[in-house]
PDB file of C-alpha atoms in Angstrom:
ATOM      1  CA  UNK A   1      11.149 -13.249  26.396  1.00  0.00           C
ATOM      2  CA  UNK A   2       7.675 -11.183  27.273  1.00  0.00           C
ATOM      3  CA  UNK A   3       8.803  -8.262  25.305  1.00  0.00           C
ATOM      4  CA  UNK A   4       7.025  -7.385  22.116  1.00  0.00           C
ATOM      5  CA  UNK A   5       8.409  -6.963  19.666  1.00  0.00           C
ATOM      6  CA  UNK A   6       7.135  -4.562  17.447  1.00  0.00           C
ATOM      7  CA  UNK A   7       8.172  -1.373  17.678  1.00  0.00           C
ATOM      8  CA  UNK A   8      11.922  -2.647  15.978  1.00  0.00           C
ATOM      9  CA  UNK A   9       9.790  -2.686  13.114  1.00  0.00           C
ATOM     10  CA  UNK A  10       6.972   0.229  13.478  1.00  0.00           C
ATOM     11  CA  UNK A  11       6.802   3.651  14.513  1.00  0.00           C
ATOM     12  CA  UNK A  12       3.557   4.014  16.164  1.00  0.00           C
ATOM     13  CA  UNK A  13       1.845   7.396  14.569  1.00  0.00           C
ATOM     14  CA  UNK A  14      -1.474   8.158  16.589  1.00  0.00           C
ATOM     15  CA  UNK A  15      -4.815   6.373  16.684  1.00  0.00           C
ATOM     16  CA  UNK A  16      -7.927   6.238  14.658  1.00  0.00           C
ATOM     17  CA  UNK A  17     -11.712   5.871  15.030  1.00  0.00           C
ATOM     18  CA  UNK A  18     -14.353   4.522  12.426  1.00  0.00           C
ATOM     19  CA  UNK A  19     -13.347   2.607   8.894  1.00  0.00           C
ATOM     20  CA  UNK A  20     -11.219   3.673   5.519  1.00  0.00           C
ATOM     21  CA  UNK A  21     -12.181   1.841   2.580  1.00  0.00           C
ATOM     22  CA  UNK A  22      -9.497  -0.815   1.648  1.00  0.00           C
ATOM     23  CA  UNK A  23      -6.246   0.805  -0.956  1.00  0.00           C
ATOM     24  CA  UNK A  24      -5.965  -0.697  -4.036  1.00  0.00           C
ATOM     25  CA  UNK A  25      -2.607  -3.404  -4.727  1.00  0.00           C
ATOM     26  CA  UNK A  26       0.266  -1.897  -5.869  1.00  0.00           C
ATOM     27  CA  UNK A  27       1.520  -1.365  -9.439  1.00  0.00           C
ATOM     28  CA  UNK A  28       5.320  -2.425 -11.688  1.00  0.00           C
ATOM     29  CA  UNK A  29       6.386  -0.810 -13.779  1.00  0.00           C
ATOM     30  CA  UNK A  30       8.583  -2.366 -14.739  1.00  0.00           C
ATOM     31  CA  UNK A  31      10.034   0.829 -17.158  1.00  0.00           C
ATOM     32  CA  UNK A  32      10.340   3.575 -14.391  1.00  0.00           C
ATOM     33  CA  UNK A  33      13.048   0.536 -12.695  1.00  0.00           C
ATOM     34  CA  UNK A  34      16.358   1.870 -11.879  1.00  0.00           C
ATOM     35  CA  UNK A  35      19.623   0.102 -12.173  1.00  0.00           C
ATOM     36  CA  UNK A  36      20.802  -2.286  -9.526  1.00  0.00           C
ATOM     37  CA  UNK A  37      23.098  -1.377  -7.013  1.00  0.00           C
ATOM     38  CA  UNK A  38      26.216  -4.344  -5.932  1.00  0.00           C
ATOM     39  CA  UNK A  39      24.668  -7.732  -5.439  1.00  0.00           C
ATOM     40  CA  UNK A  40      24.586  -9.135  -1.538  1.00  0.00           C
ATOM     41  CA  UNK A  41      27.851 -10.414  -0.437  1.00  0.00           C
ATOM     42  CA  UNK A  42      27.858 -12.535   2.692  1.00  0.00           C
ATOM     43  CA  UNK A  43      30.474 -10.932   5.145  1.00  0.00           C
ATOM     44  CA  UNK A  44      30.473  -7.606   3.665  1.00  0.00           C
ATOM     45  CA  UNK A  45      30.803  -4.576   6.121  1.00  0.00           C
ATOM     46  CA  UNK A  46      27.935  -2.459   5.204  1.00  0.00           C
ATOM     47  CA  UNK A  47      27.249   0.625   6.869  1.00  0.00           C
ATOM     48  CA  UNK A  48      23.634   2.124   7.682  1.00  0.00           C
ATOM     49  CA  UNK A  49      22.494   3.213   4.686  1.00  0.00           C
ATOM     50  CA  UNK A  50      24.433   1.084   2.334  1.00  0.00           C
ATOM     51  CA  UNK A  51      22.028  -0.207  -0.349  1.00  0.00           C
ATOM     52  CA  UNK A  52      22.056  -3.928  -2.125  1.00  0.00           C
ATOM     53  CA  UNK A  53      20.928  -5.667  -4.303  1.00  0.00           C
ATOM     54  CA  UNK A  54      18.808  -9.854  -5.245  1.00  0.00           C
ATOM     55  CA  UNK A  55      17.882 -10.889  -8.024  1.00  0.00           C
ATOM     56  CA  UNK A  56      16.063 -13.929  -7.665  1.00  0.00           C
ATOM     57  CA  UNK A  57      16.841 -16.569  -9.319  1.00  0.00           C
ATOM     58  CA  UNK A  58      14.076 -16.995 -12.731  1.00  0.00           C
ATOM     59  CA  UNK A  59      13.245 -13.007 -11.569  1.00  0.00           C
ATOM     60  CA  UNK A  60      13.667 -10.689 -14.366  1.00  0.00           C
ATOM     61  CA  UNK A  61      13.821  -7.965 -11.792  1.00  0.00           C
ATOM     62  CA  UNK A  62      15.919  -7.628  -8.911  1.00  0.00           C
ATOM     63  CA  UNK A  63      15.296  -5.985  -4.879  1.00  0.00           C
ATOM     64  CA  UNK A  64      17.209  -3.162  -3.610  1.00  0.00           C
ATOM     65  CA  UNK A  65      17.539  -3.069  -0.031  1.00  0.00           C
ATOM     66  CA  UNK A  66      18.512  -0.613   2.265  1.00  0.00           C
ATOM     67  CA  UNK A  67      20.887  -1.640   5.399  1.00  0.00           C
ATOM     68  CA  UNK A  68      19.348   0.023   9.052  1.00  0.00           C
ATOM     69  CA  UNK A  69      21.006   2.217  11.842  1.00  0.00           C
ATOM     70  CA  UNK A  70      22.279   1.082  14.955  1.00  0.00           C
ATOM     71  CA  UNK A  71      21.061  -1.166  16.199  1.00  0.00           C
ATOM     72  CA  UNK A  72      20.839  -3.567  13.434  1.00  0.00           C
ATOM     73  CA  UNK A  73      23.910  -2.803  11.568  1.00  0.00           C
ATOM     74  CA  UNK A  74      26.004  -5.186  12.931  1.00  0.00           C
ATOM     75  CA  UNK A  75      23.319  -7.923  10.968  1.00  0.00           C
ATOM     76  CA  UNK A  76      23.486  -7.157   6.916  1.00  0.00           C
ATOM     77  CA  UNK A  77      26.722  -8.283   6.585  1.00  0.00           C
ATOM     78  CA  UNK A  78      25.681 -12.280   8.269  1.00  0.00           C
ATOM     79  CA  UNK A  79      24.174 -14.763   5.011  1.00  0.00           C
ATOM     80  CA  UNK A  80      21.403 -15.588   8.235  1.00  0.00           C
ATOM     81  CA  UNK A  81      20.154 -11.525   7.653  1.00  0.00           C
ATOM     82  CA  UNK A  82      20.158 -12.131   4.377  1.00  0.00           C
ATOM     83  CA  UNK A  83      17.043 -11.169   2.104  1.00  0.00           C
ATOM     84  CA  UNK A  84      18.010 -14.460  -0.266  1.00  0.00           C
ATOM     85  CA  UNK A  85      17.745 -16.546   3.157  1.00  0.00           C
ATOM     86  CA  UNK A  86      14.425 -18.282   3.492  1.00  0.00           C
ATOM     87  CA  UNK A  87      15.189 -20.286   6.565  1.00  0.00           C
ATOM     88  CA  UNK A  88      12.966 -18.653   9.528  1.00  0.00           C
ATOM     89  CA  UNK A  89      15.659 -18.843  12.138  1.00  0.00           C
ATOM     90  CA  UNK A  90      14.447 -15.213  14.254  1.00  0.00           C
ATOM     91  CA  UNK A  91      11.056 -16.834  16.165  1.00  0.00           C
ATOM     92  CA  UNK A  92       9.328 -18.370  13.585  1.00  0.00           C
ATOM     93  CA  UNK A  93      10.070 -15.412  10.713  1.00  0.00           C
ATOM     94  CA  UNK A  94      13.250 -14.122   8.393  1.00  0.00           C
ATOM     95  CA  UNK A  95      15.253 -12.444   9.372  1.00  0.00           C
ATOM     96  CA  UNK A  96      16.458 -10.225   6.927  1.00  0.00           C
ATOM     97  CA  UNK A  97      13.194  -7.496   8.407  1.00  0.00           C
ATOM     98  CA  UNK A  98      15.428  -7.028  11.585  1.00  0.00           C
ATOM     99  CA  UNK A  99      18.262  -5.922   9.222  1.00  0.00           C
ATOM    100  CA  UNK A 100      17.485  -4.631   5.934  1.00  0.00           C
ATOM    101  CA  UNK A 101      14.103  -2.463   4.461  1.00  0.00           C
ATOM    102  CA  UNK A 102      13.205  -2.878   0.844  1.00  0.00           C
ATOM    103  CA  UNK A 103      13.058  -0.146  -1.242  1.00  0.00           C
ATOM    104  CA  UNK A 104      11.772  -1.275  -4.103  1.00  0.00           C
ATOM    105  CA  UNK A 105      12.517  -3.125  -7.787  1.00  0.00           C
ATOM    106  CA  UNK A 106      15.740  -2.789 -10.011  1.00  0.00           C
ATOM    107  CA  UNK A 107      16.510  -4.166 -13.087  1.00  0.00           C
ATOM    108  CA  UNK A 108      20.233  -4.243 -14.615  1.00  0.00           C
ATOM    109  CA  UNK A 109      22.906  -1.973 -12.918  1.00  0.00           C
ATOM    110  CA  UNK A 110      23.788   1.424 -11.763  1.00  0.00           C
TER     111      UNK A 110
END
């Protein structure tokens, strides 16, 4: 459609000059994980700020996501925008980042 999409996911904070050393890979300590909120359920009337989790098959730890604010909230209830959906139905990309923000890992329940 000729419009740029990056402003939906990024906030411009300013320019820069020069270079910096690359950062290290983030570490993951399962002992620091909190409990998982309720699992994602398509059709649930999620509101801005609502959290849910998805534990992929075969994994010990879940992933927490938070529903984005208007105008993206309407997508949170749709299966196509579930982080569990790996189909690339949004201009060749997965759709979930338009509706959800990844928060972090979890284990067990809250």
